[in-house]
Amino acid sequence: MSSMAPAKTALITGITGQDGSYLAELLLSQGYQVHGFIRRASTFNTVRIDHIYRDPHDLASKLHLHYADISDGSRLSTLIAQIQPDEIYHLAAQSHVRVSFDEPEYTGDVTGLGTTRLLEAIRQTELPVRFYQASSSEMFGATPPPQGEDTPFYPRSPYAAAKVYSYWMAKNYREAHGIYAVNGILFNHESPRRGETFVTRKITRAVARIKAGRQDELYLGNLHARRDWGYAPEYVVAMWQMLQQPEATDYVVATGTDYSVEDFVRFAFEHAGLEWEQYVRTDANYFRPTEVDSLIGDASKAHAQLAWKATVLPQQLAQIMVDHDLAQLDGHVVDVPGIAPWNTP
Ligand code: NDP
Ligand code: GDR
């Protein structure tokens, strides 16, 4: 952004999550005023953004947090009218696939209907907002790889069904109301800030704890599922790029690599000098009623139109995460910084 251009205002729902925290760093580094919605909890839930938070009395502060639950439509409308954002990044969701089988209705409300509440608030305020919808490779579900923008959806969980609904609502508001709404169809992306119950972080934390003698076993579910794992700080750059294009269109973001959960286990244990077979057990409770067997993304449109390409591939990703979790256990780091925001090809 040129130093002469007026600062833009962005709103991030889900700012306390993995992606929201990296995206907030990226936008702040570009001079944006960044507003984030957080939800009230009985414990602190801002650990991923504490390092960029400033006291609101500091007039130089560019990060502004507001309590807002995505299930509360009137609150969303009030805040959007107040903040008047140029860009909205809608990342908030009940994002755990396995949990969505336990809480299908809640997942539909938050991960599905929440998107409609935001789109309606935009339509009603008539602001020229650019809207990013966090769509997911889970929407492809049972459709075999490689999966690109034109691949048909076949959701295999309540989470994926809710994301398919949100995808179509974003597309419909683009076509029906002329709103600049973009679906970023992102394949799995991970980092040292990944939630502890997603498989990669569960593995790398366990590796660190086993290495430190604090854990003897790691229980996992299906080791044969195949995923396309990338590095979250690179993926938030693609989100931002999607909202800077002349026209709104949807993009797949992925590395194009193909590894199994077992491969990721091996990468992580080997990096710590451990033999995974000695520690990993399976627990039938962690299998899903319907599984997504294989996701491998075709990101050629993002390469061609955004000049975006993943540089961190799964083996290096496992190493970054294991190194972080080992250091965290030693008390040496609280977090690793995101990549330099302009590290794009
Ligand atoms: P996280 O689970 O780390 O973060 C989810 C965020 O949503 C958190 O800030 C959480 O708040 C917030 N949230 C959840 N429920 C509500 C609610 N009812 N009201 C307000 N906020 C809520 O997800 P990620 O950062 O990994 O993912 C970001 C988005 O991208 C999600 O929509 C996810 O489904 C989607 N996605 C993720 C991919 C990935 O591989 N990471 C791939 C494709 C899509 P709190 O901190 O309080 O829990
Ligand atoms: P996913 O991620 O379902 O792809 O959704 P997750 O890491 O939960 O699972 C990946 C694969 O690993 C298998 N698996 C296990 N998963 C978990 N969580 N715990 C286990 O113990 C375990 N053992 C094996 C799973 O069965 C699955 O096949 C993530 C989320 O971030 C979504 O929000 C996002 O949309 C998609 O990625 C793209």
Coordinates of C-alpha atoms and ligand atoms in Angstrom, one line a residue:
M1 CA 0.0 0.0 0.0
S2 CA 1.4 3.4 -0.9
S3 CA 2.2 5.7 2.0
M4 CA -0.1 8.3 0.5
A5 CA -3.2 6.0 0.4
P6 CA -5.6 6.4 3.3
A7 CA -5.4 3.6 5.8
K8 CA -7.9 0.9 5.1
T9 CA -10.1 -0.6 7.8
A10 CA -10.5 -4.4 8.1
L11 CA -12.7 -6.5 10.3
I12 CA -11.7 -10.0 11.2
T13 CA -14.2 -12.5 12.7
G14 CA -12.4 -15.3 14.4
I15 CA -9.4 -13.1 15.2
T16 CA -8.4 -15.2 18.2
G17 CA -8.0 -18.3 16.1
Q18 CA -4.9 -19.6 14.2
D19 CA -5.6 -17.8 11.0
G20 CA -7.1 -14.7 12.5
S21 CA -4.0 -14.0 14.5
Y22 CA -1.6 -14.3 11.5
L23 CA -4.0 -12.2 9.4
A24 CA -4.2 -9.5 12.0
E25 CA -0.4 -9.3 12.0
L26 CA -0.2 -9.1 8.3
L27 CA -2.8 -6.3 8.0
L28 CA -1.3 -4.3 10.9
S29 CA 2.1 -4.5 9.2
Q30 CA 0.4 -2.8 6.2
G31 CA -1.0 0.1 8.1
Y32 CA -4.6 -1.2 8.3
Q33 CA -6.9 -0.3 11.2
V34 CA -7.9 -3.8 12.3
H35 CA -11.1 -4.6 14.2
G36 CA -11.6 -8.1 15.6
F37 CA -14.7 -9.8 17.0
I38 CA -14.0 -11.9 20.1
R39 CA -16.5 -13.9 22.1
R40 CA -16.9 -13.7 25.8
A41 CA -15.5 -16.7 27.7
S42 CA -15.0 -17.4 31.4
T43 CA -11.2 -17.7 30.7
F44 CA -8.9 -15.6 28.5
N45 CA -9.1 -16.7 24.9
T46 CA -6.8 -14.1 23.3
V47 CA -3.5 -15.8 23.8
R48 CA -2.7 -15.8 20.1
I49 CA -3.1 -12.0 19.8
D50 CA -1.9 -10.8 23.1
H51 CA 1.5 -9.9 21.6
I52 CA -0.1 -7.4 19.1
Y53 CA -2.6 -5.9 21.5
R54 CA -2.1 -2.4 22.9
D55 CA -3.9 -0.7 25.6
P56 CA -7.0 1.0 24.0
H57 CA -5.9 4.3 25.7
D58 CA -2.9 4.3 23.5
L59 CA -4.0 6.5 20.6
A60 CA -1.5 4.8 18.3
S61 CA -3.3 1.5 18.8
K62 CA -4.6 0.1 15.5
L63 CA -6.1 -3.1 16.8
H64 CA -9.6 -2.8 18.2
L65 CA -11.5 -5.7 19.8
H66 CA -15.3 -6.0 20.2
Y67 CA -17.3 -8.7 21.9
A68 CA -19.6 -10.3 19.3
D69 CA -20.8 -13.8 18.9
I70 CA -21.5 -14.9 15.3
S71 CA -24.9 -16.3 16.4
D72 CA -26.0 -12.8 17.4
G73 CA -27.2 -11.1 14.2
S74 CA -28.2 -7.7 15.6
R75 CA -24.8 -7.3 17.3
L76 CA -23.1 -8.0 14.0
S77 CA -25.2 -5.5 12.1
T78 CA -24.7 -2.8 14.8
L79 CA -20.9 -3.2 14.7
I80 CA -20.6 -3.3 11.0
A81 CA -22.5 -0.1 10.7
Q82 CA -20.3 1.4 13.4
I83 CA -16.9 0.2 12.1
Q84 CA -17.7 0.7 8.4
P85 CA -14.9 -1.7 7.3
D86 CA -13.5 -1.8 3.8
E87 CA -12.8 -5.5 4.1
I88 CA -14.3 -8.2 6.2
Y89 CA -12.5 -11.5 6.7
H90 CA -15.0 -14.0 8.0
L91 CA -13.0 -16.7 9.7
A92 CA -15.1 -17.4 12.8
A93 CA -16.5 -21.0 12.9
Q94 CA -17.0 -24.1 14.9
S95 CA -14.1 -25.5 12.9
H96 CA -13.5 -29.0 14.2
V97 CA -14.8 -31.7 11.9
R98 CA -15.0 -34.5 14.5
V99 CA -16.8 -32.2 17.0
S100 CA -19.4 -31.2 14.3
F101 CA -20.8 -34.8 14.5
D102 CA -21.4 -34.2 18.2
E103 CA -22.8 -30.7 17.7
P104 CA -24.4 -30.6 14.3
E105 CA -27.1 -28.0 15.1
Y106 CA -24.6 -25.6 16.7
T107 CA -22.2 -26.1 13.9
G108 CA -24.9 -25.3 11.4
D109 CA -25.9 -22.2 13.3
V110 CA -22.3 -20.8 13.7
T111 CA -20.4 -22.2 10.7
G112 CA -23.4 -21.9 8.3
L113 CA -26.0 -19.3 9.3
G114 CA -23.3 -17.0 10.8
T115 CA -22.2 -16.2 7.2
T116 CA -25.7 -15.2 6.2
R117 CA -26.0 -12.9 9.2
L118 CA -22.8 -11.1 8.1
L119 CA -23.8 -10.9 4.5
E120 CA -27.2 -9.5 5.5
A121 CA -25.6 -6.9 7.6
I122 CA -23.5 -5.8 4.7
R123 CA -26.5 -5.7 2.3
Q124 CA -28.5 -3.7 4.8
T125 CA -25.8 -1.1 5.4
E126 CA -25.1 -0.8 1.7
L127 CA -21.4 -0.3 2.4
P128 CA -19.0 -1.2 -0.4
V129 CA -17.4 -3.9 1.7
R130 CA -15.2 -6.6 0.3
F131 CA -16.0 -10.0 1.9
Y132 CA -13.8 -13.0 2.4
Q133 CA -15.5 -16.3 3.2
A134 CA -13.3 -19.0 4.8
S135 CA -14.4 -21.9 2.6
S136 CA -12.7 -25.3 3.1
S137 CA -11.4 -28.3 1.2
E138 CA -13.7 -30.4 3.4
M139 CA -16.5 -29.3 1.0
F140 CA -15.0 -31.6 -1.6
G141 CA -15.3 -34.5 0.9
A142 CA -15.8 -37.8 -1.0
T143 CA -14.9 -36.3 -4.5
P144 CA -11.5 -37.8 -5.4
P145 CA -8.4 -35.6 -5.9
P146 CA -7.1 -33.5 -7.3
Q147 CA -9.7 -30.9 -6.3
G148 CA -9.9 -27.4 -7.9
E149 CA -12.4 -24.6 -8.2
D150 CA -14.7 -26.6 -10.5
T151 CA -14.6 -29.9 -8.6
P152 CA -18.1 -30.8 -7.3
F153 CA -18.7 -30.8 -3.6
Y154 CA -19.6 -33.9 -1.6
P155 CA -19.5 -32.9 2.1
R156 CA -18.9 -35.7 4.6
S157 CA -19.6 -34.0 7.9
P158 CA -22.0 -31.4 9.4
Y159 CA -19.1 -29.0 9.4
A160 CA -18.5 -29.5 5.7
A161 CA -22.3 -29.2 4.9
A162 CA -22.4 -25.9 6.8
K163 CA -19.3 -24.7 4.8
V164 CA -21.0 -25.7 1.6
Y165 CA -24.1 -23.6 2.6
S166 CA -21.8 -20.6 3.4
Y167 CA -20.0 -21.0 0.1
W168 CA -23.2 -20.8 -1.8
M169 CA -24.5 -17.9 0.3
A170 CA -21.4 -15.9 -0.4
K171 CA -21.7 -16.7 -4.1
N172 CA -25.4 -15.8 -4.1
Y173 CA -24.8 -12.4 -2.5
R174 CA -22.2 -11.7 -5.1
E175 CA -24.6 -12.6 -8.0
A176 CA -27.8 -11.3 -6.5
H177 CA -26.7 -8.2 -4.7
G178 CA -23.4 -7.3 -6.4
I179 CA -21.4 -7.7 -3.2
Y180 CA -17.7 -8.3 -3.7
A181 CA -17.7 -11.7 -1.9
V182 CA -14.9 -14.2 -2.4
N183 CA -14.6 -17.8 -1.3
G184 CA -11.1 -18.8 -0.4
I185 CA -11.2 -22.6 -0.6
L186 CA -8.2 -23.4 1.6
F187 CA -6.8 -26.8 2.2
N188 CA -5.4 -27.8 5.6
H189 CA -2.9 -25.3 6.9
E190 CA -1.1 -25.6 10.2
S191 CA 1.4 -23.8 12.4
P192 CA 2.7 -23.6 15.9
R193 CA -0.5 -21.7 16.6
R194 CA -2.7 -24.6 15.4
G195 CA -5.4 -25.7 17.9
E196 CA -4.1 -28.5 20.0
T197 CA -6.9 -31.0 19.0
F198 CA -6.2 -30.9 15.2
V199 CA -4.1 -33.9 14.2
T200 CA -0.8 -32.1 13.3
R201 CA -0.6 -30.2 16.5
K202 CA -1.7 -33.1 18.6
I203 CA 1.2 -35.1 17.0
T204 CA 3.9 -32.4 17.4
R205 CA 2.9 -31.6 21.0
A206 CA 3.0 -35.3 21.9
V207 CA 6.4 -35.7 20.2
A208 CA 7.8 -32.8 22.4
R209 CA 6.2 -34.3 25.6
I210 CA 7.5 -37.8 24.8
K211 CA 10.9 -36.4 24.2
A212 CA 10.8 -34.6 27.5
G213 CA 9.6 -37.8 29.3
R214 CA 6.2 -36.4 30.1
Q215 CA 4.1 -38.7 27.9
D216 CA 4.5 -42.4 26.9
E217 CA 1.8 -42.9 24.3
L218 CA -0.1 -41.0 21.6
Y219 CA -3.6 -42.2 20.7
L220 CA -4.8 -41.3 17.2
G221 CA -7.7 -42.3 14.9
N222 CA -7.4 -43.0 11.2
L223 CA -3.7 -42.9 10.1
H224 CA -4.5 -43.5 6.4
A225 CA -6.4 -40.3 5.6
R226 CA -4.4 -38.2 3.1
R227 CA -4.2 -34.4 3.4
D228 CA -2.5 -31.5 1.7
W229 CA -0.9 -29.6 4.6
G230 CA 0.5 -26.1 4.2
Y231 CA 1.8 -23.4 6.5
A232 CA -0.8 -21.0 7.9
P233 CA 1.2 -17.7 7.7
E234 CA 1.5 -18.2 3.9
Y235 CA -2.2 -18.9 3.5
V236 CA -3.3 -15.6 5.1
V237 CA -1.3 -13.8 2.5
A238 CA -3.5 -15.4 -0.2
M239 CA -6.6 -14.3 1.8
W240 CA -5.5 -10.7 1.6
Q241 CA -4.5 -11.0 -2.1
M242 CA -8.0 -12.3 -3.0
L243 CA -9.6 -9.1 -1.7
Q244 CA -7.2 -6.9 -3.7
Q245 CA -8.3 -8.2 -7.2
P246 CA -10.3 -6.1 -9.7
E247 CA -13.2 -8.7 -9.6
A248 CA -14.5 -11.1 -7.0
T249 CA -13.9 -14.8 -7.8
D250 CA -13.1 -18.0 -5.9
Y251 CA -9.7 -19.6 -5.4
V252 CA -8.3 -22.9 -4.2
V253 CA -5.2 -22.5 -2.0
A254 CA -3.1 -25.6 -1.4
T255 CA 0.4 -27.0 -1.7
G256 CA -0.5 -29.8 -4.1
T257 CA 1.3 -32.4 -1.9
D258 CA -0.1 -35.8 -0.9
Y259 CA 0.8 -37.3 2.5
S260 CA -1.0 -39.5 5.0
V261 CA -1.5 -38.9 8.7
E262 CA 1.0 -41.7 9.2
D263 CA 3.6 -39.8 7.0
F264 CA 3.1 -36.7 9.2
V265 CA 3.6 -38.8 12.3
R266 CA 6.8 -40.2 10.8
F267 CA 8.1 -36.7 9.9
A268 CA 7.5 -35.4 13.4
F269 CA 8.9 -38.3 15.4
E270 CA 12.0 -38.7 13.1
H271 CA 12.8 -35.0 13.6
A272 CA 13.0 -35.6 17.3
G273 CA 15.0 -38.8 16.9
L274 CA 12.2 -41.0 18.0
E275 CA 10.7 -44.2 16.4
W276 CA 7.0 -43.5 16.0
E277 CA 5.9 -47.2 16.1
Q278 CA 7.0 -47.4 19.7
Y279 CA 4.6 -44.7 20.9
V280 CA 1.6 -44.4 18.6
R281 CA -1.6 -46.4 19.3
T282 CA -5.0 -46.2 17.7
D283 CA -8.3 -45.4 19.5
A284 CA -11.5 -46.2 17.6
N285 CA -13.2 -43.2 19.3
Y286 CA -11.1 -40.9 17.2
F287 CA -12.4 -42.3 13.9
R288 CA -15.1 -40.2 12.2
P289 CA -18.6 -41.7 11.3
T290 CA -17.8 -40.6 7.7
E291 CA -14.2 -39.8 6.7
V292 CA -12.7 -37.7 4.0
D293 CA -10.1 -40.0 2.6
S294 CA -8.0 -37.8 0.3
L295 CA -7.6 -34.1 -0.3
I296 CA -5.0 -32.8 -2.7
G297 CA -5.5 -29.3 -4.0
D298 CA -4.9 -27.9 -7.5
A299 CA -4.0 -24.2 -6.8
S300 CA -3.1 -23.3 -10.4
K301 CA -5.6 -20.5 -10.5
A302 CA -4.0 -18.9 -7.4
H303 CA -0.6 -19.4 -8.9
A304 CA -1.6 -17.7 -12.2
Q305 CA -3.8 -14.9 -10.9
L306 CA -2.4 -14.1 -7.5
A307 CA 1.2 -15.2 -8.1
W308 CA 0.7 -17.2 -4.8
K309 CA 2.6 -20.4 -4.2
A310 CA 3.2 -22.4 -1.0
T311 CA 6.9 -22.6 -0.1
V312 CA 6.7 -24.6 3.2
L313 CA 5.8 -28.3 2.5
P314 CA 4.6 -30.9 5.0
Q315 CA 8.0 -32.3 6.1
Q316 CA 9.4 -28.8 6.9
L317 CA 6.1 -27.9 8.5
A318 CA 6.3 -30.8 10.9
Q319 CA 9.8 -29.8 11.8
I320 CA 8.8 -26.2 12.4
M321 CA 6.0 -27.3 14.7
V322 CA 8.1 -29.9 16.6
D323 CA 10.8 -27.3 17.1
H324 CA 8.3 -24.9 18.5
D325 CA 6.7 -27.4 20.8
L326 CA 10.0 -28.6 22.1
A327 CA 11.1 -25.1 22.8
Q328 CA 7.8 -24.2 24.4
L329 CA 8.1 -27.1 26.8
D330 CA 11.6 -25.9 27.7
G331 CA 10.1 -22.5 28.4
H332 CA 12.2 -20.9 25.7
V333 CA 9.5 -19.5 23.5
V334 CA 5.9 -18.5 23.8
D335 CA 5.4 -18.2 20.1
V336 CA 7.2 -17.9 16.8
P337 CA 6.6 -14.9 14.7
G338 CA 4.7 -15.1 11.4
I339 CA 6.6 -15.0 8.2
A340 CA 7.7 -11.7 6.8
P341 CA 4.3 -10.5 5.4
W342 CA 5.7 -9.6 2.0
N343 CA 7.4 -13.0 1.5
T344 CA 5.3 -13.6 -1.6
P345 CA 6.6 -14.6 -5.0
Ligands
NDP1 P1 -9.8 -21.8 14.7 O1 -10.6 -22.9 15.2 O2 -8.3 -21.7 15.1 O3 -10.4 -20.4 15.0 C1 -11.8 -20.2 14.9 C2 -12.2 -18.8 15.4 O4 -13.6 -18.7 15.4 C3 -11.7 -18.5 16.8 O5 -11.3 -17.2 16.9 C4 -13.0 -18.7 17.6 O6 -13.1 -18.0 18.9 C5 -14.0 -18.2 16.6 N1 -15.4 -18.6 16.9 C6 -15.9 -19.8 17.1 N2 -17.2 -19.8 17.3 C7 -17.5 -18.5 17.4 C8 -18.8 -17.8 17.7 N3 -19.9 -18.5 17.9 N4 -18.8 -16.5 17.6 C9 -17.6 -15.8 17.4 N5 -16.4 -16.4 17.2 C10 -16.4 -17.7 17.1 O7 -9.8 -21.9 13.1 P2 -8.7 -21.6 12.0 O8 -8.0 -20.3 12.4 O9 -7.9 -22.8 11.8 O10 -9.6 -21.4 10.7 C11 -10.2 -20.1 10.4 C12 -11.4 -20.4 9.5 O11 -11.0 -21.0 8.3 C13 -12.5 -21.3 10.0 O12 -13.7 -20.8 9.5 C14 -12.2 -22.6 9.5 O13 -13.3 -23.4 9.5 C15 -11.7 -22.3 8.1 N6 -10.7 -23.2 7.5 C16 -9.6 -23.6 8.2 C17 -8.7 -24.4 7.6 C18 -7.4 -24.8 8.3 O14 -6.8 -25.7 7.8 N7 -7.0 -24.1 9.4 C19 -8.8 -24.8 6.2 C20 -10.0 -24.3 5.5 C21 -10.9 -23.5 6.2 P3 -12.4 -18.6 20.2 O15 -10.9 -18.3 20.1 O16 -13.1 -17.9 21.3 O17 -12.7 -20.1 20.2
GDR2 P1 -9.5 -31.9 9.3 O1 -8.3 -31.8 10.3 O2 -10.6 -32.7 9.7 O3 -8.9 -32.2 7.9 O4 -10.1 -30.4 9.3 P2 -7.9 -32.7 11.5 O5 -6.5 -32.3 11.8 O6 -8.9 -32.7 12.6 O7 -7.9 -34.2 10.9 C1 -7.1 -34.5 9.8 C2 -7.2 -36.0 9.5 O8 -6.5 -36.7 10.6 C3 -7.3 -37.8 11.1 N1 -7.0 -38.1 12.4 C4 -7.2 -37.3 13.5 N2 -7.7 -36.1 13.6 C5 -7.8 -35.5 14.8 N3 -8.3 -34.3 15.0 N4 -7.4 -36.2 16.0 C6 -6.9 -37.5 15.9 O9 -6.6 -38.0 16.9 C7 -6.8 -38.0 14.6 N5 -6.3 -39.2 14.2 C8 -6.5 -39.3 12.9 C9 -8.7 -37.3 10.8 O10 -9.6 -38.4 10.8 C10 -8.6 -36.6 9.5 O11 -8.7 -37.5 8.4 C11 -9.2 -29.2 9.3 C12 -10.0 -28.1 10.1 O12 -9.1 -27.0 10.3 C13 -11.2 -27.6 9.3 O13 -11.7 -26.5 9.9 C14 -10.7 -27.3 7.9 O14 -11.8 -26.8 7.1 C15 -10.0 -28.5 7.2 O15 -8.9 -28.8 8.0 C16 -9.5 -28.1 5.8

